[in-house]
Short mmCIF file of C-alpha atoms in Angstrom, two decimals:
data_model
loop_
_atom_site.label_atom_id
_atom_site.label_comp_id
_atom_site.label_asym_id
_atom_site.label_seq_id
_atom_site.Cartn_x
_atom_site.Cartn_y
_atom_site.Cartn_z
CA MET A 46 0.00 0.00 0.00
CA LEU A 47 1.70 3.13 -1.14
CA VAL A 48 0.34 5.49 1.46
CA ASN A 49 2.47 8.27 2.78
CA THR A 50 4.80 6.62 5.27
CA TRP A 51 5.25 9.79 7.23
CA VAL A 52 1.55 10.19 7.76
CA LYS A 53 1.22 6.60 8.76
CA ARG A 54 4.01 6.81 11.27
CA PHE A 55 3.28 10.08 12.89
CA ILE A 56 -0.44 10.55 12.77
CA PRO A 57 -2.24 7.94 14.86
CA LEU A 58 -5.57 8.83 13.26
CA GLY A 59 -4.02 8.00 9.91
CA ILE A 60 -3.04 4.57 11.22
CA LEU A 61 -6.55 4.01 12.53
CA LEU A 62 -8.19 4.97 9.25
CA VAL A 63 -5.80 2.84 7.24
CA SER A 64 -6.42 -0.12 9.53
CA LEU A 65 -10.16 0.28 9.20
CA THR A 66 -9.91 0.44 5.43
CA ALA A 67 -7.79 -2.68 5.55
CA ALA A 68 -10.35 -4.55 7.65
CA VAL A 69 -13.18 -3.64 5.30
CA THR A 70 -11.15 -4.73 2.28
CA GLN A 71 -10.37 -8.10 3.80
CA ALA A 72 -14.01 -8.76 4.58
CA GLU A 73 -15.00 -8.21 0.95
CA PRO A 74 -15.65 -11.58 -0.65
CA ASP A 75 -13.97 -12.26 -3.96
CA THR A 76 -16.57 -12.66 -6.66
CA SER A 77 -15.23 -15.80 -8.23
CA SER A 78 -16.72 -18.88 -9.70
CA SER A 79 -14.84 -22.08 -10.34
CA HIS A 80 -16.85 -22.63 -13.52
CA SER A 81 -16.09 -19.46 -15.42
CA SER A 82 -13.06 -17.69 -16.82
CA ARG A 83 -10.97 -16.07 -14.13
CA LEU A 84 -7.62 -14.61 -13.23
CA GLU A 85 -6.01 -15.66 -9.99
CA ILE A 86 -3.32 -13.46 -8.50
CA GLU A 87 -1.25 -14.37 -5.50
CA ILE A 88 0.20 -11.58 -3.39
CA PRO A 89 3.18 -13.20 -1.63
CA LYS A 90 3.93 -12.84 2.05
CA LEU A 91 7.22 -11.00 2.38
CA SER A 92 9.37 -10.87 5.45
CA VAL A 93 10.25 -7.21 5.41
CA ALA A 94 10.43 -4.71 8.27
CA GLU A 95 8.12 -2.21 6.57
CA TYR A 96 5.36 -3.74 4.51
CA HIS A 97 2.80 -1.88 2.44
CA ARG A 98 0.32 -3.64 0.25
CA PRO A 99 1.31 -3.44 -3.41
CA TYR A 100 -0.43 -1.48 -6.12
CA ILE A 101 -1.48 -4.04 -8.73
CA ALA A 102 -2.72 -3.65 -12.30
CA ALA A 103 -3.89 -6.46 -14.56
CA TRP A 104 -4.67 -5.86 -18.20
CA VAL A 105 -4.85 -7.55 -21.56
CA THR A 106 -3.17 -6.24 -24.72
CA ASN A 107 -4.17 -7.27 -28.21
CA ASN A 108 -0.85 -8.24 -29.81
CA GLU A 109 -1.88 -6.83 -33.20
CA SER A 110 -3.81 -3.66 -32.47
CA LYS A 111 -2.16 -3.04 -29.06
CA ALA A 112 -5.65 -2.24 -27.74
CA ILE A 113 -5.83 -2.47 -23.95
CA THR A 114 -8.55 -4.06 -21.83
CA ASN A 115 -8.16 -3.34 -18.14
CA LEU A 116 -9.05 -6.18 -15.80
CA ALA A 117 -8.09 -4.81 -12.39
CA LEU A 118 -6.39 -1.90 -10.67
CA TRP A 119 -5.87 -2.11 -6.94
CA TYR A 120 -4.55 1.05 -5.36
CA GLN A 121 -4.90 3.31 -2.35
CA ILE A 122 -8.31 4.87 -2.79
CA ASP A 123 -8.84 7.81 -0.43
CA ASP A 124 -11.32 10.64 -0.40
CA ASP A 125 -8.52 13.12 -1.03
CA ARG A 126 -7.28 11.06 -4.01
CA LYS A 127 -3.69 11.24 -2.74
CA GLY A 128 -3.14 7.58 -3.64
CA GLU A 129 -3.27 8.46 -7.35
CA LYS A 130 0.13 10.10 -6.96
CA TRP A 131 1.79 6.67 -7.00
CA LEU A 132 -0.10 5.17 -9.95
CA LYS A 133 2.82 6.10 -12.22
CA ASP A 134 4.92 3.55 -10.30
CA LEU A 135 2.91 0.85 -12.08
CA ARG A 136 5.19 1.95 -14.85
CA GLN A 137 4.02 -0.18 -17.76
CA TRP A 138 0.36 0.11 -16.89
CA TRP A 139 0.71 3.87 -16.51
CA ARG A 140 2.30 4.13 -19.95
CA LYS A 141 -0.08 1.78 -21.72
CA SER A 142 -3.32 2.79 -20.10
CA GLY A 143 -3.28 4.78 -16.83
CA ARG A 144 -2.07 8.11 -18.11
CA LYS A 145 -4.89 8.25 -20.64
CA LEU A 146 -7.61 7.56 -18.07
CA ASP A 147 -9.58 10.02 -16.01
CA MET A 148 -9.21 8.78 -12.46
CA PRO A 149 -11.04 7.47 -10.54
CA VAL A 150 -12.37 4.90 -12.99
CA ASP A 151 -15.35 2.70 -12.28
CA GLY A 152 -15.54 -0.94 -13.20
CA PHE A 153 -12.10 -2.38 -12.58
CA THR A 154 -10.59 -0.35 -9.74
CA GLY A 155 -10.53 -1.33 -6.11
CA ALA A 156 -8.62 -0.95 -2.86
CA THR A 157 -5.24 -2.61 -2.35
CA ARG A 158 -5.42 -6.28 -1.34
CA ALA A 159 -3.86 -8.22 1.50
CA VAL A 160 -1.35 -11.05 1.18
CA GLY A 161 -3.01 -14.16 -0.25
CA GLN A 162 -4.95 -15.45 -3.25
CA HIS A 163 -7.28 -13.16 -5.11
CA THR A 164 -9.60 -13.99 -7.97
CA ILE A 165 -10.86 -11.68 -10.66
CA ALA A 166 -13.92 -13.04 -12.44
CA LEU A 167 -13.59 -12.84 -16.21
CA ASP A 168 -16.96 -14.34 -17.12
CA THR A 169 -18.09 -11.06 -18.66
CA LEU A 170 -14.82 -10.50 -20.52
CA THR A 171 -15.35 -10.11 -24.24
CA LEU A 172 -12.51 -9.72 -26.70
CA LYS A 173 -12.23 -9.71 -30.46
CA PRO A 174 -10.76 -13.01 -31.75
CA GLY A 175 -6.98 -12.78 -31.84
CA SER A 176 -3.72 -13.21 -29.96
CA TYR A 177 -3.32 -11.44 -26.65
CA THR A 178 -0.96 -10.95 -23.74
CA LEU A 179 -2.09 -10.74 -20.14
CA PHE A 180 0.03 -8.42 -17.99
CA VAL A 181 0.06 -8.35 -14.21
CA GLU A 182 2.18 -5.58 -12.70
CA ALA A 183 2.85 -4.99 -9.00
CA SER A 184 4.64 -2.08 -7.33
CA ARG A 185 5.14 -1.73 -3.60
CA GLU A 186 6.13 1.27 -1.51
CA VAL A 187 9.67 0.81 -0.11
CA GLY A 188 9.62 -2.41 -2.12
CA GLY A 189 10.12 -3.45 -5.70
CA ARG A 190 8.20 -3.83 -8.92
CA GLU A 191 7.44 -6.90 -11.01
CA VAL A 192 5.60 -7.52 -14.27
CA LEU A 193 4.41 -10.95 -15.39
CA GLN A 194 3.08 -11.82 -18.84
CA ILE A 195 0.95 -14.66 -20.11
CA PRO A 196 0.31 -14.94 -23.86
CA PHE A 197 -3.03 -16.46 -24.93
CA ASN A 198 -5.42 -16.75 -27.85
CA TRP A 199 -9.06 -15.71 -27.78
CA PRO A 200 -11.51 -17.36 -27.91
CA VAL A 201 -10.57 -20.77 -26.48
CA LYS A 202 -12.05 -24.04 -27.79
CA LYS A 203 -11.60 -25.92 -24.55
CA GLU A 204 -10.90 -25.00 -20.96
CA GLN A 205 -7.29 -24.07 -20.26
CA THR A 206 -5.27 -22.66 -17.38
CA LEU A 207 -2.12 -20.70 -18.19
CA LYS A 208 0.35 -19.89 -15.46
CA ALA A 209 3.19 -17.57 -14.60
CA GLU A 210 5.27 -17.49 -11.48
CA GLY A 211 6.49 -14.31 -9.83
CA ALA A 212 9.92 -14.03 -8.27
CA SER A 213 9.59 -11.06 -5.96
CA GLU A 214 6.47 -8.93 -5.75
CA LEU A 215 4.03 -11.44 -7.22
CA GLY A 216 3.32 -15.09 -6.46
CA ASP A 217 1.57 -17.51 -8.79
CA ILE A 218 -0.63 -16.07 -11.51
CA ALA A 219 -3.17 -18.32 -13.19
CA LEU A 220 -5.38 -17.39 -16.12
CA THR A 221 -8.24 -19.83 -16.62
CA LEU A 222 -10.20 -19.51 -19.84
CA ILE A 223 -13.40 -21.47 -20.33
CA PRO A 224 -15.34 -21.49 -23.62
CA LYS A 225 -18.69 -19.76 -23.35
CA PRO A 226 -21.64 -22.07 -24.03
CA MET B 18 28.26 40.79 -8.20
CA LYS B 19 30.94 38.41 -9.35
CA LYS B 20 28.79 35.29 -9.38
CA PRO B 21 25.90 36.52 -11.58
CA LEU B 22 28.38 37.90 -14.07
CA ILE B 23 30.15 34.58 -14.35
CA LEU B 24 26.85 32.77 -14.82
CA LEU B 25 25.78 35.04 -17.57
CA PHE B 26 29.16 34.49 -19.14
CA PHE B 27 28.51 30.75 -19.28
CA LEU B 28 25.31 31.31 -21.16
CA LEU B 29 26.93 33.62 -23.61
CA LEU B 30 30.03 31.58 -24.21
CA PRO B 31 30.66 30.69 -27.83
CA VAL B 32 29.77 27.06 -28.38
CA ALA B 33 33.26 25.82 -29.12
CA ALA B 34 34.60 27.14 -25.86
CA SER B 35 31.84 25.76 -23.64
CA ALA B 36 33.88 23.85 -21.12
CA HIS B 37 31.14 23.83 -18.54
CA ARG B 38 27.92 21.94 -18.72
CA LEU B 39 24.59 23.50 -17.87
CA TRP B 40 21.72 21.38 -16.71
CA PHE B 41 18.34 21.00 -15.11
CA LEU B 42 17.60 18.01 -12.94
CA PRO B 43 13.88 17.34 -12.44
CA ALA B 44 13.01 15.20 -9.41
CA ALA B 45 10.48 13.36 -11.60
CA THR B 46 9.45 13.56 -15.24
CA VAL B 47 6.36 11.30 -15.26
CA LEU B 48 3.66 12.16 -12.76
CA SER B 49 0.24 10.86 -11.83
CA GLY B 50 -2.54 12.11 -9.62
CA GLU B 51 -4.18 15.44 -8.99
CA ASP B 52 -2.13 18.46 -7.93
CA ALA B 53 1.32 17.27 -9.04
CA TRP B 54 4.44 19.22 -8.09
CA VAL B 55 8.00 18.74 -9.35
CA THR B 56 11.18 20.05 -7.78
CA PHE B 57 14.04 21.01 -10.09
CA ASP B 58 17.71 21.64 -9.54
CA ALA B 59 19.60 23.84 -11.98
CA ALA B 60 23.36 24.11 -12.09
CA VAL B 61 26.54 24.55 -14.06
CA SER B 62 29.10 21.80 -13.52
CA ASN B 63 31.15 19.39 -15.54
CA ASP B 64 30.03 16.46 -13.40
CA ILE B 65 26.56 15.77 -14.69
CA PHE B 66 23.90 16.08 -11.99
CA TYR B 67 26.45 16.69 -9.25
CA PHE B 68 26.30 20.21 -7.92
CA ASN B 69 29.86 21.33 -7.36
CA HIS B 70 30.36 24.53 -9.32
CA PHE B 71 27.73 27.22 -9.85
CA PRO B 72 23.97 27.62 -9.67
CA LEU B 73 22.00 28.56 -12.78
CA LYS B 74 20.29 31.88 -12.10
CA THR B 75 16.58 31.36 -11.65
CA ASN B 76 15.57 34.70 -13.18
CA GLN B 77 16.77 33.39 -16.55
CA ILE B 78 14.66 30.24 -16.32
CA GLN B 79 11.27 30.07 -17.99
CA ALA B 80 8.54 27.44 -17.91
CA ILE B 81 5.54 26.91 -20.16
CA SER B 82 2.38 24.91 -19.60
CA PRO B 83 0.81 22.28 -21.91
CA THR B 84 -1.29 25.08 -23.42
CA GLY B 85 1.73 27.32 -24.01
CA LYS B 86 1.20 29.74 -21.13
CA ALA B 87 4.09 30.97 -18.97
CA VAL B 88 4.19 29.20 -15.62
CA GLU B 89 5.63 30.85 -12.54
CA LEU B 90 8.54 29.06 -10.86
CA LYS B 91 7.70 28.55 -7.18
CA ASN B 92 10.04 28.50 -4.17
CA THR B 93 13.06 29.62 -6.13
CA SER B 94 16.34 29.55 -4.27
CA GLU B 95 19.94 30.02 -5.30
CA GLY B 96 22.53 28.15 -3.29
CA LYS B 97 26.27 28.07 -3.49
CA HIS B 98 26.33 25.27 -6.06
CA ARG B 99 22.83 24.98 -7.44
CA SER B 100 19.45 26.64 -7.76
CA THR B 101 16.19 24.95 -6.94
CA PHE B 102 12.59 25.70 -7.82
CA ASP B 103 9.24 23.98 -7.94
CA LEU B 104 6.71 23.72 -10.72
CA HIS B 105 3.04 23.24 -9.91
CA LEU B 106 1.52 21.12 -12.68
CA GLU B 107 -2.03 22.39 -12.54
CA GLN B 108 -2.93 21.04 -15.97
CA GLU B 109 -2.53 17.60 -17.48
CA GLY B 110 0.09 17.34 -20.18
CA THR B 111 3.71 18.21 -20.90
CA TYR B 112 5.51 21.22 -19.45
CA LYS B 113 8.81 22.67 -20.68
CA VAL B 114 11.42 24.39 -18.51
CA TYR B 115 14.13 26.27 -20.38
CA VAL B 116 16.77 28.93 -20.71
CA ALA B 117 17.40 30.30 -24.20
CA ARG B 118 19.79 32.90 -25.54
CA SER B 119 20.89 33.94 -28.99
CA GLY B 120 22.77 36.80 -30.52
CA LEU B 121 25.89 38.07 -32.24
CA ARG B 122 29.45 37.73 -31.05
CA ALA B 123 32.49 39.46 -32.48
CA ARG B 124 36.29 39.23 -32.26
CA TRP B 125 38.78 41.57 -33.85
CA GLU B 126 42.20 43.19 -33.55
CA ASP B 127 42.93 46.88 -33.18
CA ASP B 128 45.70 48.85 -34.92
CA GLU B 129 48.23 47.80 -32.28
CA GLY B 130 47.36 44.14 -32.75
CA LYS B 131 45.48 43.87 -29.45
CA ARG B 132 42.61 41.37 -29.46
CA HIS B 133 39.08 42.42 -28.58
CA SER B 134 35.81 40.60 -28.16
CA TRP B 135 32.19 41.59 -27.84
CA PRO B 136 29.99 41.30 -25.89
CA ARG B 137 32.13 41.44 -22.78
CA ARG B 138 31.61 38.99 -19.93
CA GLY B 139 28.19 39.38 -18.43
CA GLU B 140 27.08 41.97 -20.97
CA VAL B 141 23.58 41.47 -22.33
CA PRO B 142 23.52 43.32 -25.65
CA LYS B 143 20.56 45.40 -26.70
CA PRO B 144 19.55 45.93 -30.34
CA GLY B 145 21.94 48.41 -31.90
CA ASP B 146 24.79 47.68 -29.48
CA PHE B 147 26.66 45.64 -32.05
CA GLU B 148 26.95 48.55 -34.47
CA LYS B 149 28.08 50.86 -31.68
CA ALA B 150 30.56 48.53 -29.96
CA VAL B 151 32.19 46.70 -32.85
CA PRO B 152 34.40 48.61 -35.32
CA GLN B 153 33.05 47.29 -38.61
CA LYS B 154 36.34 47.70 -40.49
CA ALA B 155 38.64 46.27 -37.81
CA LYS B 156 41.44 43.89 -38.70
CA ASN B 157 40.55 40.16 -38.57
CA LEU B 158 36.96 40.89 -37.63
CA GLU B 159 35.01 37.70 -37.07
CA VAL B 160 31.31 37.93 -36.39
CA SER B 161 29.32 34.90 -35.41
CA GLN B 162 25.68 34.23 -34.74
CA THR B 163 25.34 32.03 -31.63
CA SER B 164 22.51 30.42 -29.75
CA ARG B 165 22.26 28.34 -26.63
CA ARG B 166 19.23 26.56 -25.21
CA VAL B 167 18.93 24.39 -22.10
CA GLU B 168 15.68 22.49 -21.56
CA THR B 169 13.86 19.72 -19.80
CA PHE B 170 10.33 18.33 -19.90
CA VAL B 171 7.92 16.93 -17.31
CA THR B 172 4.48 15.40 -17.87
CA ALA B 173 1.44 15.09 -15.63
CA GLY B 174 -0.96 12.44 -16.95
CA ALA B 175 -0.94 11.87 -20.70
CA PRO B 176 1.93 13.48 -22.66
CA SER B 177 1.04 16.44 -24.92
CA THR B 178 3.00 18.14 -27.69
CA ASP B 179 2.10 21.85 -27.67
CA VAL B 180 5.35 22.83 -25.90
CA PHE B 181 7.35 21.46 -28.83
CA LYS B 182 6.44 24.45 -31.02
CA THR B 183 9.77 25.91 -32.09
CA SER B 184 10.63 29.59 -32.28
CA GLY B 185 12.68 29.38 -35.50
CA GLU B 186 15.66 30.96 -33.74
CA GLY B 187 18.84 29.11 -32.84
CA LEU B 188 19.30 25.38 -32.38
CA GLU B 189 16.07 23.74 -31.23
CA LEU B 190 14.62 20.30 -30.62
CA LYS B 191 11.55 19.02 -32.43
CA PRO B 192 10.89 15.64 -30.79
CA LEU B 193 9.63 12.84 -33.01
CA THR B 194 9.62 10.56 -29.95
CA HIS B 195 8.06 12.22 -26.91
CA PRO B 196 10.84 13.17 -24.42
CA ASN B 197 8.71 11.92 -21.52
CA ASP B 198 8.06 8.57 -23.17
CA LEU B 199 11.57 7.14 -23.38
CA TYR B 200 12.34 3.56 -22.37
CA ALA B 201 15.47 1.44 -22.16
CA GLY B 202 15.95 -0.74 -25.23
CA GLU B 203 13.64 1.41 -27.37
CA GLU B 204 14.54 3.63 -30.28
CA ALA B 205 14.02 7.38 -30.06
CA LYS B 206 14.06 9.97 -32.84
CA PHE B 207 14.73 13.67 -32.34
CA GLN B 208 14.88 16.33 -35.01
CA PHE B 209 17.13 19.34 -34.54
CA LEU B 210 16.49 22.63 -36.31
CA ILE B 211 18.80 25.58 -36.80
CA ASP B 212 16.82 28.80 -37.31
CA GLY B 213 13.87 26.60 -38.24
CA GLU B 214 15.74 24.50 -40.84
CA PRO B 215 17.09 20.93 -40.40
CA ALA B 216 20.44 20.99 -38.56
CA ALA B 217 22.06 18.35 -40.78
CA GLY B 218 25.20 16.87 -39.27
CA ALA B 219 24.56 18.22 -35.76
CA LYS B 220 26.66 16.38 -33.17
CA PHE B 221 24.62 14.61 -30.51
CA THR B 222 26.01 13.36 -27.19
CA ALA B 223 24.03 11.78 -24.35
CA VAL B 224 25.65 11.09 -20.99
CA PRO B 225 23.84 9.15 -18.26
CA GLY B 226 24.00 10.52 -14.70
CA GLY B 227 25.74 8.69 -11.89
CA MET B 228 29.32 9.20 -13.15
CA ARG B 229 30.59 9.06 -9.58
CA TYR B 230 29.83 5.33 -9.51
CA ARG B 231 31.57 4.33 -12.72
CA ASN B 232 34.84 5.04 -14.51
CA GLU B 233 33.73 5.79 -18.08
CA GLN B 234 31.51 8.62 -19.32
CA LYS B 235 29.43 6.01 -21.17
CA SER B 236 28.36 8.70 -23.59
CA ILE B 237 26.25 7.88 -26.62
CA GLU B 238 27.39 9.72 -29.72
CA ALA B 239 25.30 10.25 -32.84
CA LYS B 240 25.09 12.56 -35.84
CA ALA B 241 21.97 14.16 -37.27
CA ASP B 242 21.03 13.05 -40.80
CA LYS B 243 20.12 15.34 -43.71
CA LYS B 244 16.78 16.07 -42.11
CA GLY B 245 18.46 16.94 -38.80
CA VAL B 246 17.17 13.71 -37.29
CA VAL B 247 19.11 11.79 -34.66
CA THR B 248 18.09 8.17 -34.05
CA ILE B 249 19.35 6.37 -30.97
CA THR B 250 18.45 3.30 -28.96
CA TRP B 251 18.69 3.89 -25.22
CA PRO B 252 21.01 1.21 -23.79
CA SER B 253 19.81 1.57 -20.22
CA ALA B 254 17.47 3.47 -17.97
CA ALA B 255 18.92 6.66 -16.48
CA MET B 256 18.58 10.41 -16.33
CA TYR B 257 20.51 11.52 -19.43
CA TRP B 258 22.19 14.82 -20.15
CA VAL B 259 21.98 15.49 -23.86
CA GLU B 260 24.11 18.02 -25.71
CA VAL B 261 23.80 18.86 -29.39
CA GLU B 262 26.22 21.11 -31.23
CA TYR B 263 25.92 22.61 -34.66
CA GLN B 264 28.03 24.97 -36.73
CA ASP B 265 27.94 26.29 -40.31
CA SER B 266 28.67 29.35 -42.39
CA LYS B 267 25.07 30.12 -43.40
CA ALA B 268 24.90 33.12 -41.13
CA LYS B 269 22.89 36.27 -41.62
CA ALA B 270 25.05 39.34 -42.25
CA PRO B 271 27.01 40.79 -40.52
CA ALA B 272 27.82 37.33 -39.09
CA THR B 273 29.88 34.92 -41.18
CA THR B 274 29.45 31.80 -39.04
CA ARG B 275 26.55 30.53 -37.00
CA SER B 276 26.60 28.03 -34.20
CA GLY B 277 24.08 26.53 -31.84
CA SER B 278 24.23 24.60 -28.62
CA TYR B 279 21.25 22.65 -27.35
CA ILE B 280 21.11 20.87 -24.00
CA ALA B 281 18.31 18.74 -22.57
CA THR B 282 17.83 16.49 -19.59
CA LEU B 283 15.88 13.40 -20.59
CA GLU B 284 14.76 10.57 -18.36
CA VAL B 285 14.82 7.04 -19.77
CA LEU B 286 12.75 4.58 -17.74
CA PRO B 287 13.15 0.82 -17.40
CA GLN B 288 10.60 -1.37 -19.17
#
């Protein structure tokens, strides 16, 4: 979570608010279904002295037209919109999509997520037939940045799960594509 | 008053004699979020991005917004070795920060063989000064038309291109690749213009910062083609100091040679 460290350290109210936000986020159930297309993202547990939840963006790029379809953007959403200051640290996402968007964007954005498995339902995802690349990018305050890619073709004829493994800021990523009936 | 005079002298130095490097160092070039601010350092020193010589005077520095309006520099301060100032990016798009100078320079000998030059150190000539100060029939009179420009760019949100409009005076950059959209391993193209025309053959040098932690300058050298275009592939991510030099004899009378120096600070990001 790329909140201002100074604020977090020195303003107890800030800590309280952040903690509350965190609690609410954790309670939110993931809207996943084991029978539809989905993207699973693992946020790894890191043994670091100062941990902030990462900013994460997931998007799909058409390899021909380079058109972008955003799947998820998890960042620090505050009323004062201060968390948007660090969106540029999701460097590739910012270049390919973020900088052209009018924040905040409805539909695919959400608060930062805790360590663990998270599922993004893709049952409503519609793409033009073609070859694509899935990108998952993570950037963490006082931490590092990592981008994973998974190439795939759309649509799929039979169910398939494509995987990528992170080395630092991301854990296992799994893209499951199921043909629509 | 010694310091300001010396600084002005650096700006007015003929290109060939420019031993010192002028530069801006923006704290960030790509920004997101509402209400973005960027802090800049500005200095003169041979060690790129290390302040160890002179500050660049802030009253010479100008900034323009994505819509071409002048932007006020905030919190300006001149220290022993560098100047600092802030820019409030109230609009989305690309901003330009720059210092630009152009004018005539002359050298000649008097009847006793003593060498003279104009303008003198720190002198900012006004129109008509040349005719008054330079004896037009002096021995070995050499008049040159010189220009110097130092720039950098920062972008809030999506990059824009309005600040790339050139003035048609001196050596200028017309980016074909956006200067705030540069990435390691990618090709970039920049066109250089002298008085609005392609600066064919201009000499391009890019030096990455961080010299204190390596032994070689690691400079990238390139030459502008017939259209004044320089094409380079950035080998690695860094804050780069770019210098372009151009010289020819297509000067407007009374000058017989013209020369231009262009400097920019460009940030190249990792993929």
